[in-house]
PDB file of C-alpha atoms and ligand atoms in Angstrom:
ATOM      1  CA  UNK F   1       0.000   0.000   0.000  1.00 95.00           C
ATOM      2  CA  UNK F   2       1.006   3.595  -0.587  1.00 97.00           C
ATOM      3  CA  UNK F   3      -0.190   5.772   2.255  1.00 98.00           C
ATOM      4  CA  UNK F   4       0.223   9.331   3.510  1.00 98.00           C
ATOM      5  CA  UNK F   5      -0.233  10.017   7.226  1.00 98.00           C
ATOM      6  CA  UNK F   6      -1.358  13.516   8.276  1.00 98.00           C
ATOM      7  CA  UNK F   7      -2.167  15.037  11.635  1.00 98.00           C
ATOM      8  CA  UNK F   8      -1.037  17.815  13.952  1.00 97.00           C
ATOM      9  CA  UNK F   9       2.326  17.695  15.739  1.00 97.00           C
ATOM     10  CA  UNK F  10       2.116  15.209  18.596  1.00 96.00           C
ATOM     11  CA  UNK F  11      -0.922  13.397  17.145  1.00 97.00           C
ATOM     12  CA  UNK F  12       1.011  10.137  17.288  1.00 96.00           C
ATOM     13  CA  UNK F  13       2.007   9.887  13.610  1.00 97.00           C
ATOM     14  CA  UNK F  14       5.457   8.490  14.355  1.00 95.00           C
ATOM     15  CA  UNK F  15       4.103   6.114  17.010  1.00 95.00           C
ATOM     16  CA  UNK F  16       1.383   4.749  14.733  1.00 96.00           C
ATOM     17  CA  UNK F  17       3.616   4.705  11.645  1.00 96.00           C
ATOM     18  CA  UNK F  18       6.017   2.306  13.352  1.00 94.00           C
ATOM     19  CA  UNK F  19       3.224  -0.240  13.977  1.00 95.00           C
ATOM     20  CA  UNK F  20       1.405   0.300  10.670  1.00 97.00           C
ATOM     21  CA  UNK F  21       4.582  -0.020   8.609  1.00 96.00           C
ATOM     22  CA  UNK F  22       5.372  -3.301  10.389  1.00 96.00           C
ATOM     23  CA  UNK F  23       1.828  -4.675   9.996  1.00 96.00           C
ATOM     24  CA  UNK F  24       1.714  -3.737   6.326  1.00 96.00           C
ATOM     25  CA  UNK F  25       5.380  -4.613   5.580  1.00 96.00           C
ATOM     26  CA  UNK F  26       6.100  -1.238   4.016  1.00 97.00           C
ATOM     27  CA  UNK F  27       8.857   1.263   4.813  1.00 97.00           C
ATOM     28  CA  UNK F  28       8.101   4.149   7.187  1.00 97.00           C
ATOM     29  CA  UNK F  29       9.399   7.362   5.637  1.00 97.00           C
ATOM     30  CA  UNK F  30       9.447  10.339   8.013  1.00 97.00           C
ATOM     31  CA  UNK F  31      10.863  13.622   6.703  1.00 98.00           C
ATOM     32  CA  UNK F  32      11.229  14.826  10.326  1.00 97.00           C
ATOM     33  CA  UNK F  33      13.384  11.768  11.140  1.00 95.00           C
ATOM     34  CA  UNK F  34      15.406  12.244   7.940  1.00 97.00           C
ATOM     35  CA  UNK F  35      16.127  15.864   8.898  1.00 97.00           C
ATOM     36  CA  UNK F  36      17.053  14.893  12.477  1.00 95.00           C
ATOM     37  CA  UNK F  37      19.411  12.174  11.185  1.00 95.00           C
ATOM     38  CA  UNK F  38      21.083  14.744   8.899  1.00 97.00           C
ATOM     39  CA  UNK F  39      21.445  17.167  11.812  1.00 95.00           C
ATOM     40  CA  UNK F  40      23.049  14.577  14.077  1.00 93.00           C
ATOM     41  CA  UNK F  41      25.436  13.552  11.265  1.00 96.00           C
ATOM     42  CA  UNK F  42      26.322  17.222  10.637  1.00 97.00           C
ATOM     43  CA  UNK F  43      25.489  17.139   6.910  1.00 97.00           C
ATOM     44  CA  UNK F  44      24.970  20.262   4.767  1.00 97.00           C
ATOM     45  CA  UNK F  45      21.269  19.380   4.464  1.00 97.00           C
ATOM     46  CA  UNK F  46      21.042  19.138   8.260  1.00 97.00           C
ATOM     47  CA  UNK F  47      22.661  22.573   8.623  1.00 97.00           C
ATOM     48  CA  UNK F  48      20.109  24.035   6.190  1.00 96.00           C
ATOM     49  CA  UNK F  49      17.184  22.478   8.062  1.00 97.00           C
ATOM     50  CA  UNK F  50      18.163  23.108  11.705  1.00 97.00           C
ATOM     51  CA  UNK F  51      17.106  26.772  12.141  1.00 96.00           C
ATOM     52  CA  UNK F  52      13.725  26.190  10.485  1.00 98.00           C
ATOM     53  CA  UNK F  53      13.038  23.156  12.671  1.00 97.00           C
ATOM     54  CA  UNK F  54      14.090  24.879  15.890  1.00 95.00           C
ATOM     55  CA  UNK F  55      11.658  27.703  15.078  1.00 95.00           C
ATOM     56  CA  UNK F  56       8.892  25.233  14.178  1.00 96.00           C
ATOM     57  CA  UNK F  57       8.722  26.519  10.606  1.00 98.00           C
ATOM     58  CA  UNK F  58       8.667  24.348   7.510  1.00 98.00           C
ATOM     59  CA  UNK F  59      12.030  23.614   5.916  1.00 98.00           C
ATOM     60  CA  UNK F  60      11.920  25.159   2.399  1.00 98.00           C
ATOM     61  CA  UNK F  61      10.388  23.002  -0.329  1.00 98.00           C
ATOM     62  CA  UNK F  62      13.590  23.188  -2.433  1.00 97.00           C
ATOM     63  CA  UNK F  63      15.360  21.148   0.250  1.00 96.00           C
ATOM     64  CA  UNK F  64      12.461  18.951   1.389  1.00 98.00           C
ATOM     65  CA  UNK F  65      11.008  17.716  -1.893  1.00 98.00           C
ATOM     66  CA  UNK F  66      14.343  16.482  -3.273  1.00 97.00           C
ATOM     67  CA  UNK F  67      15.138  14.683  -0.011  1.00 97.00           C
ATOM     68  CA  UNK F  68      11.712  12.975   0.069  1.00 98.00           C
ATOM     69  CA  UNK F  69      11.969  11.909  -3.576  1.00 97.00           C
ATOM     70  CA  UNK F  70      15.466  10.460  -3.054  1.00 97.00           C
ATOM     71  CA  UNK F  71      14.155   8.423  -0.115  1.00 97.00           C
ATOM     72  CA  UNK F  72      11.162   7.203  -2.154  1.00 97.00           C
ATOM     73  CA  UNK F  73      13.537   6.164  -4.956  1.00 96.00           C
ATOM     74  CA  UNK F  74      15.635   4.193  -2.463  1.00 95.00           C
ATOM     75  CA  UNK F  75      12.553   2.477  -1.049  1.00 94.00           C
ATOM     76  CA  UNK F  76      11.235   1.591  -4.503  1.00 90.00           C
ATOM     77  CA  UNK F  77       7.970   3.520  -4.153  1.00 87.00           C
ATOM     78  CA  UNK F  78       6.031   1.080  -6.328  1.00 86.00           C
ATOM     79  CA  UNK F  79       6.420  -1.549  -3.571  1.00 92.00           C
ATOM     80  CA  UNK F  80       4.561   0.625  -1.063  1.00 96.00           C
ATOM     81  CA  UNK F  81       5.394   3.198   1.606  1.00 98.00           C
ATOM     82  CA  UNK F  82       4.003   5.038   4.592  1.00 98.00           C
ATOM     83  CA  UNK F  83       4.834   8.736   4.385  1.00 98.00           C
ATOM     84  CA  UNK F  84       4.851  10.522   7.760  1.00 98.00           C
ATOM     85  CA  UNK F  85       5.224  14.323   7.737  1.00 97.00           C
ATOM     86  CA  UNK F  86       5.344  14.678   3.949  1.00 98.00           C
ATOM     87  CA  UNK F  87       3.637  16.314   2.119  1.00 98.00           C
ATOM     88  CA  UNK F  88       3.075  19.218   4.477  1.00 98.00           C
ATOM     89  CA  UNK F  89       1.779  21.930   2.141  1.00 98.00           C
ATOM     90  CA  UNK F  90      -0.028  22.060  -1.177  1.00 98.00           C
ATOM     91  CA  UNK F  91       3.143  22.575  -3.201  1.00 98.00           C
ATOM     92  CA  UNK F  92       4.644  19.392  -1.722  1.00 98.00           C
ATOM     93  CA  UNK F  93       1.383  17.506  -2.377  1.00 98.00           C
ATOM     94  CA  UNK F  94       1.512  18.538  -6.036  1.00 98.00           C
ATOM     95  CA  UNK F  95       5.188  17.544  -6.248  1.00 98.00           C
ATOM     96  CA  UNK F  96       4.348  14.116  -4.786  1.00 98.00           C
ATOM     97  CA  UNK F  97       1.509  13.651  -7.278  1.00 98.00           C
ATOM     98  CA  UNK F  98       3.892  14.513 -10.126  1.00 98.00           C
ATOM     99  CA  UNK F  99       6.494  12.076  -8.750  1.00 98.00           C
ATOM    100  CA  UNK F 100       3.926   9.266  -8.490  1.00 98.00           C
ATOM    101  CA  UNK F 101       2.644   9.968 -11.972  1.00 98.00           C
ATOM    102  CA  UNK F 102       6.195   9.864 -13.399  1.00 97.00           C
ATOM    103  CA  UNK F 103       6.525   6.445 -11.775  1.00 96.00           C
ATOM    104  CA  UNK F 104       3.130   5.211 -12.975  1.00 97.00           C
ATOM    105  CA  UNK F 105       1.741   4.739  -9.443  1.00 97.00           C
ATOM    106  CA  UNK F 106      -0.791   6.428  -7.159  1.00 97.00           C
ATOM    107  CA  UNK F 107      -1.745   6.715  -3.491  1.00 97.00           C
ATOM    108  CA  UNK F 108      -4.135   4.223  -1.883  1.00 97.00           C
ATOM    109  CA  UNK F 109      -5.161   6.450   0.996  1.00 97.00           C
ATOM    110  CA  UNK F 110      -4.459   9.445   3.207  1.00 98.00           C
ATOM    111  CA  UNK F 111      -4.921   8.667   6.896  1.00 98.00           C
ATOM    112  CA  UNK F 112      -5.860  11.764   8.867  1.00 98.00           C
ATOM    113  CA  UNK F 113      -5.310  11.550  12.657  1.00 98.00           C
ATOM    114  CA  UNK F 114      -7.650  13.793  14.623  1.00 97.00           C
ATOM    115  CA  UNK F 115      -6.711  14.889  18.161  1.00 97.00           C
ATOM    116  CA  UNK F 116      -7.804  17.870  20.286  1.00 96.00           C
ATOM    117  CA  UNK F 117      -5.147  20.537  20.751  1.00 93.00           C
ATOM    118  CA  UNK F 118      -4.981  20.151  24.565  1.00 93.00           C
ATOM    119  CA  UNK F 119      -4.078  16.484  24.111  1.00 95.00           C
ATOM    120  CA  UNK F 120      -1.287  17.112  21.579  1.00 94.00           C
ATOM    121  CA  UNK F 121       0.286  19.649  23.921  1.00 93.00           C
ATOM    122  CA  UNK F 122       0.350  16.996  26.707  1.00 93.00           C
ATOM    123  CA  UNK F 123       1.723  14.363  24.346  1.00 95.00           C
ATOM    124  CA  UNK F 124       4.540  16.598  23.119  1.00 95.00           C
ATOM    125  CA  UNK F 125       5.474  17.897  26.558  1.00 93.00           C
ATOM    126  CA  UNK F 126       6.068  14.358  27.859  1.00 94.00           C
ATOM    127  CA  UNK F 127       7.664  12.839  24.766  1.00 96.00           C
ATOM    128  CA  UNK F 128      11.125  11.252  25.037  1.00 96.00           C
ATOM    129  CA  UNK F 129      12.979   9.771  22.064  1.00 95.00           C
ATOM    130  CA  UNK F 130      15.800   7.244  21.848  1.00 95.00           C
ATOM    131  CA  UNK F 131      19.139   8.596  20.586  1.00 93.00           C
ATOM    132  CA  UNK F 132      19.906   5.292  18.837  1.00 93.00           C
ATOM    133  CA  UNK F 133      16.562   4.687  17.102  1.00 92.00           C
ATOM    134  CA  UNK F 134      14.084   7.454  16.186  1.00 88.00           C
ATOM    135  CA  UNK F 135      11.185   4.967  16.155  1.00 88.00           C
ATOM    136  CA  UNK F 136      11.713   4.174  19.855  1.00 93.00           C
ATOM    137  CA  UNK F 137       9.343   6.825  21.238  1.00 93.00           C
ATOM    138  CA  UNK F 138       8.258   7.092  24.901  1.00 95.00           C
ATOM    139  CA  UNK F 139       6.157   9.348  27.082  1.00 95.00           C
ATOM    140  CA  UNK F 140       6.866  10.159  30.735  1.00 95.00           C
ATOM    141  CA  UNK F 141       3.245   9.389  31.654  1.00 94.00           C
ATOM    142  CA  UNK F 142       1.577   7.474  28.798  1.00 93.00           C
ATOM    143  CA  UNK F 143       4.450   5.186  27.787  1.00 94.00           C
ATOM    144  CA  UNK F 144       6.861   5.256  30.673  1.00 96.00           C
ATOM    145  CA  UNK F 145      10.268   3.662  30.157  1.00 96.00           C
ATOM    146  CA  UNK F 146      11.120   1.085  32.841  1.00 97.00           C
ATOM    147  CA  UNK F 147      14.180   3.125  33.840  1.00 96.00           C
ATOM    148  CA  UNK F 148      14.028   6.921  33.632  1.00 94.00           C
ATOM    149  CA  UNK F 149      15.955   8.248  30.641  1.00 96.00           C
ATOM    150  CA  UNK F 150      16.773   4.801  29.184  1.00 97.00           C
ATOM    151  CA  UNK F 151      15.174   3.136  26.144  1.00 98.00           C
ATOM    152  CA  UNK F 152      13.457  -0.186  27.050  1.00 96.00           C
ATOM    153  CA  UNK F 153      14.136  -1.626  23.631  1.00 96.00           C
ATOM    154  CA  UNK F 154      17.822  -0.929  23.047  1.00 97.00           C
ATOM    155  CA  UNK F 155      19.225   0.762  26.159  1.00 97.00           C
ATOM    156  CA  UNK F 156      19.817   4.016  24.263  1.00 97.00           C
ATOM    157  CA  UNK F 157      19.668   7.372  26.033  1.00 97.00           C
ATOM    158  CA  UNK F 158      16.264   9.103  25.902  1.00 97.00           C
ATOM    159  CA  UNK F 159      16.181  12.817  25.056  1.00 96.00           C
ATOM    160  CA  UNK F 160      13.690  15.612  24.509  1.00 95.00           C
ATOM    161  CA  UNK F 161      13.574  17.159  21.035  1.00 93.00           C
ATOM    162  CA  UNK F 162      14.919  20.741  20.621  1.00 91.00           C
ATOM    163  CA  UNK F 163      11.637  21.789  18.968  1.00 93.00           C
ATOM    164  CA  UNK F 164       9.444  20.475  21.797  1.00 94.00           C
ATOM    165  CA  UNK F 165       9.522  23.782  23.704  1.00 91.00           C
ATOM    166  CA  UNK F 166       6.264  25.596  24.413  1.00 88.00           C
ATOM    167  CA  UNK F 167       6.887  28.512  21.998  1.00 90.00           C
ATOM    168  CA  UNK F 168       7.960  26.223  19.155  1.00 93.00           C
ATOM    169  CA  UNK F 169       5.028  23.886  19.665  1.00 93.00           C
ATOM    170  CA  UNK F 170       2.640  26.864  19.445  1.00 93.00           C
ATOM    171  CA  UNK F 171       4.194  27.857  16.112  1.00 96.00           C
ATOM    172  CA  UNK F 172       4.186  24.254  14.814  1.00 96.00           C
ATOM    173  CA  UNK F 173       0.432  24.096  15.520  1.00 96.00           C
ATOM    174  CA  UNK F 174      -0.140  27.401  13.692  1.00 97.00           C
ATOM    175  CA  UNK F 175       1.935  26.217  10.733  1.00 98.00           C
ATOM    176  CA  UNK F 176      -0.072  22.974  10.719  1.00 98.00           C
ATOM    177  CA  UNK F 177      -3.418  24.827  10.529  1.00 97.00           C
ATOM    178  CA  UNK F 178      -2.176  27.293   7.912  1.00 98.00           C
ATOM    179  CA  UNK F 179      -0.027  25.118   5.624  1.00 98.00           C
ATOM    180  CA  UNK F 180      -0.843  21.456   6.199  1.00 98.00           C
ATOM    181  CA  UNK F 181      -4.598  21.301   6.891  1.00 97.00           C
ATOM    182  CA  UNK F 182      -5.386  22.555   3.363  1.00 98.00           C
ATOM    183  CA  UNK F 183      -3.835  19.386   1.897  1.00 98.00           C
ATOM    184  CA  UNK F 184      -6.620  17.378   3.552  1.00 98.00           C
ATOM    185  CA  UNK F 185      -9.103  19.182   1.276  1.00 97.00           C
ATOM    186  CA  UNK F 186      -6.729  18.711  -1.647  1.00 98.00           C
ATOM    187  CA  UNK F 187      -6.780  14.936  -1.062  1.00 98.00           C
ATOM    188  CA  UNK F 188     -10.526  14.906  -0.326  1.00 98.00           C
ATOM    189  CA  UNK F 189     -11.002  16.055  -3.906  1.00 98.00           C
ATOM    190  CA  UNK F 190      -9.214  12.846  -4.936  1.00 97.00           C
ATOM    191  CA  UNK F 191     -11.437  10.876  -2.544  1.00 96.00           C
ATOM    192  CA  UNK F 192      -8.420   9.536  -0.638  1.00 97.00           C
ATOM    193  CA  UNK F 193      -8.970  10.753   2.919  1.00 97.00           C
ATOM    194  CA  UNK F 194      -9.923   8.538   5.859  1.00 97.00           C
ATOM    195  CA  UNK F 195     -10.186  10.371   9.170  1.00 97.00           C
ATOM    196  CA  UNK F 196      -9.909   8.583  12.506  1.00 98.00           C
ATOM    197  CA  UNK F 197      -9.740   9.730  16.110  1.00 98.00           C
ATOM    198  CA  UNK F 198      -6.236   9.312  17.535  1.00 98.00           C
ATOM    199  CA  UNK F 199      -7.529   9.399  21.128  1.00 97.00           C
ATOM    200  CA  UNK F 200      -7.265   6.310  23.289  1.00 96.00           C
ATOM    201  CA  UNK F 201      -4.518   3.792  23.903  1.00 95.00           C
ATOM    202  CA  UNK F 202      -1.870   3.295  21.200  1.00 95.00           C
ATOM    203  CA  UNK F 203      -3.029  -0.256  20.186  1.00 97.00           C
ATOM    204  CA  UNK F 204      -6.651   0.939  19.940  1.00 98.00           C
ATOM    205  CA  UNK F 205      -5.616   3.693  17.550  1.00 98.00           C
ATOM    206  CA  UNK F 206      -3.540   1.228  15.508  1.00 98.00           C
ATOM    207  CA  UNK F 207      -6.566  -1.075  15.207  1.00 98.00           C
ATOM    208  CA  UNK F 208      -8.772   1.840  14.148  1.00 98.00           C
ATOM    209  CA  UNK F 209      -6.161   2.851  11.562  1.00 98.00           C
ATOM    210  CA  UNK F 210      -5.825  -0.681  10.171  1.00 97.00           C
ATOM    211  CA  UNK F 211      -9.634  -0.982   9.843  1.00 97.00           C
ATOM    212  CA  UNK F 212      -9.847   2.401   8.098  1.00 96.00           C
ATOM    213  CA  UNK F 213      -7.026   1.545   5.695  1.00 94.00           C
ATOM    214  CA  UNK F 214      -8.631  -1.774   4.784  1.00 90.00           C
ATOM    215  CA  UNK F 215     -11.814   0.111   3.901  1.00 84.00           C
ATOM    216  CA  UNK F 216      -9.782   2.563   1.803  1.00 79.00           C
ATOM    217  CA  UNK F 217      -8.055  -0.188  -0.197  1.00 76.00           C
TER     218      UNK F 217
HETATM  219  P1  AP5 Z 301       8.119  16.073  12.468  1.00 96.51           P
HETATM  220  O1  AP5 Z 301       9.193  15.278  13.054  1.00 96.51           O
HETATM  221  O2  AP5 Z 301       7.311  15.517  11.350  1.00 96.51           O
HETATM  222  O3  AP5 Z 301       7.163  16.541  13.673  1.00 96.51           O
HETATM  223  P2  AP5 Z 301       5.602  16.791  13.800  1.00 96.51           P
HETATM  224  O4  AP5 Z 301       4.764  16.698  12.585  1.00 96.51           O
HETATM  225  O5  AP5 Z 301       5.530  18.066  14.558  1.00 96.51           O
HETATM  226  O6  AP5 Z 301       5.125  15.582  14.583  1.00 96.51           O
HETATM  227  P3  AP5 Z 301       5.742  15.024  15.839  1.00 96.51           P
HETATM  228  O7  AP5 Z 301       6.932  14.181  15.532  1.00 96.51           O
HETATM  229  O8  AP5 Z 301       5.918  16.127  16.866  1.00 96.51           O
HETATM  230  O9  AP5 Z 301       4.554  14.138  16.432  1.00 96.51           O
HETATM  231  P4  AP5 Z 301       3.942  12.764  16.002  1.00 96.51           P
HETATM  232  O10 AP5 Z 301       2.592  13.002  15.444  1.00 96.51           O
HETATM  233  O11 AP5 Z 301       4.886  11.918  15.213  1.00 96.51           O
HETATM  234  O12 AP5 Z 301       3.756  12.152  17.477  1.00 96.51           O
HETATM  235  P5  AP5 Z 301       4.525  10.962  18.245  1.00 96.51           P
HETATM  236  O13 AP5 Z 301       4.179   9.653  17.652  1.00 96.51           O
HETATM  237  O14 AP5 Z 301       5.963  11.288  18.439  1.00 96.51           O
HETATM  238  O15 AP5 Z 301       8.670  17.468  11.956  1.00 96.51           O
HETATM  239  C1  AP5 Z 301       9.533  18.252  12.736  1.00 96.51           C
HETATM  240  C2  AP5 Z 301      10.000  19.459  11.937  1.00 96.51           C
HETATM  241  O16 AP5 Z 301      10.722  19.034  10.769  1.00 96.51           O
HETATM  242  C3  AP5 Z 301       8.885  20.377  11.376  1.00 96.51           C
HETATM  243  O17 AP5 Z 301       8.457  21.318  12.334  1.00 96.51           O
HETATM  244  C4  AP5 Z 301       9.618  21.004  10.179  1.00 96.51           C
HETATM  245  O18 AP5 Z 301      10.473  22.048  10.594  1.00 96.51           O
HETATM  246  C5  AP5 Z 301      10.470  19.868   9.647  1.00 96.51           C
HETATM  247  N1  AP5 Z 301       9.776  19.093   8.598  1.00 96.51           N
HETATM  248  C6  AP5 Z 301       9.436  17.775   8.651  1.00 96.51           C
HETATM  249  N2  AP5 Z 301       8.797  17.403   7.523  1.00 96.51           N
HETATM  250  C7  AP5 Z 301       8.734  18.516   6.731  1.00 96.51           C
HETATM  251  C8  AP5 Z 301       8.187  18.784   5.451  1.00 96.51           C
HETATM  252  N3  AP5 Z 301       7.550  17.841   4.745  1.00 96.51           N
HETATM  253  N4  AP5 Z 301       8.312  20.029   4.948  1.00 96.51           N
HETATM  254  C9  AP5 Z 301       8.957  20.995   5.635  1.00 96.51           C
HETATM  255  N5  AP5 Z 301       9.490  20.820   6.858  1.00 96.51           N
HETATM  256  C10 AP5 Z 301       9.378  19.593   7.406  1.00 96.51           C
HETATM  257  O19 AP5 Z 301       3.742  11.057  19.656  1.00 96.51           O
HETATM  258  C11 AP5 Z 301       3.904  12.165  20.526  1.00 96.51           C
HETATM  259  C12 AP5 Z 301       3.958  11.668  21.986  1.00 96.51           C
HETATM  260  O20 AP5 Z 301       2.680  11.154  22.341  1.00 96.51           O
HETATM  261  C13 AP5 Z 301       4.961  10.537  22.253  1.00 96.51           C
HETATM  262  O21 AP5 Z 301       5.561  10.726  23.493  1.00 96.51           O
HETATM  263  C14 AP5 Z 301       4.102   9.255  22.264  1.00 96.51           C
HETATM  264  O22 AP5 Z 301       4.629   8.276  23.123  1.00 96.51           O
HETATM  265  C15 AP5 Z 301       2.778   9.798  22.781  1.00 96.51           C
HETATM  266  N6  AP5 Z 301       1.617   9.103  22.224  1.00 96.51           N
HETATM  267  C16 AP5 Z 301       1.429   8.711  20.925  1.00 96.51           C
HETATM  268  N7  AP5 Z 301       0.243   8.119  20.777  1.00 96.51           N
HETATM  269  C17 AP5 Z 301      -0.364   8.154  22.002  1.00 96.51           C
HETATM  270  C18 AP5 Z 301      -1.630   7.696  22.500  1.00 96.51           C
HETATM  271  N8  AP5 Z 301      -2.518   7.078  21.706  1.00 96.51           N
HETATM  272  N9  AP5 Z 301      -1.918   7.901  23.802  1.00 96.51           N
HETATM  273  C19 AP5 Z 301      -1.017   8.524  24.624  1.00 96.51           C
HETATM  274  N10 AP5 Z 301       0.185   8.964  24.220  1.00 96.51           N
HETATM  275  C20 AP5 Z 301       0.517   8.783  22.919  1.00 96.51           C
HETATM  276 ZN1   ZN Z 302      16.029   2.611  21.564  1.00 96.51          ZN
END
């Protein structure tokens, strides 16, 4: 399947993507994770992205679209993928459509995760991520690691993201409403959108997502 995941910051896109990608045997492609990997490796692309991310603004399309397309090429997009955090504005959505068309493929669905703003603020404030693996995501209250600050799965150190400060989160939410929400309408015109509530325990949301995706197939 070829799927796009959308939802506000902290909705649980990364958390759900890890389970969905495993269940569906497709690669999880997160532009946020790709940027963070570039930053920690000190690449030129990482240097270009860092200031935008720290402010909670979108990294310019000139940088983002090329990076996403390279990753899709590597994954062999025809075999399926789960895109998390891309596209994030209408220009990126059009670029993705053009990419898919060039490759003779199309999307099967756009999964839209709905969560009230008060909940995403709580989720982001308590989030802790593993330094070794970006898909090892914890929460100080909702998904507590057995030992404070240590990843249950690989023993890596847990850290808080630089853009998870209150001011940056406020801007990320504004950017989401202004730039990203309009792509939901864009995809509704292609009849691709399935919206689910992302409230409740993580496995419940995964089940809801799997059911919705089966209906979209
Ligand atoms: P990105 O990394 O994509 O961040 P985001 O969209 O803000 O989303 P988050 O990673 O904050 O949240 P999430 O929905 O994945 O939630 P998670 O699963 O971690 O982007 C970061 C930045 O990179 C952007 O601001 C931008 O600068 C740049 N960027 C990226 N893509 C770009 C693009 N295409 N164009 C331009 N710039 C781009 O969950 C959050 C917490 O909640 C965790 O602690 C988790 O354990 C917990 N949780 C999850 N589910 C539940 C549940 N059901 N119940 C209780 N707790 C839960
Ligand atoms: Zn880990």
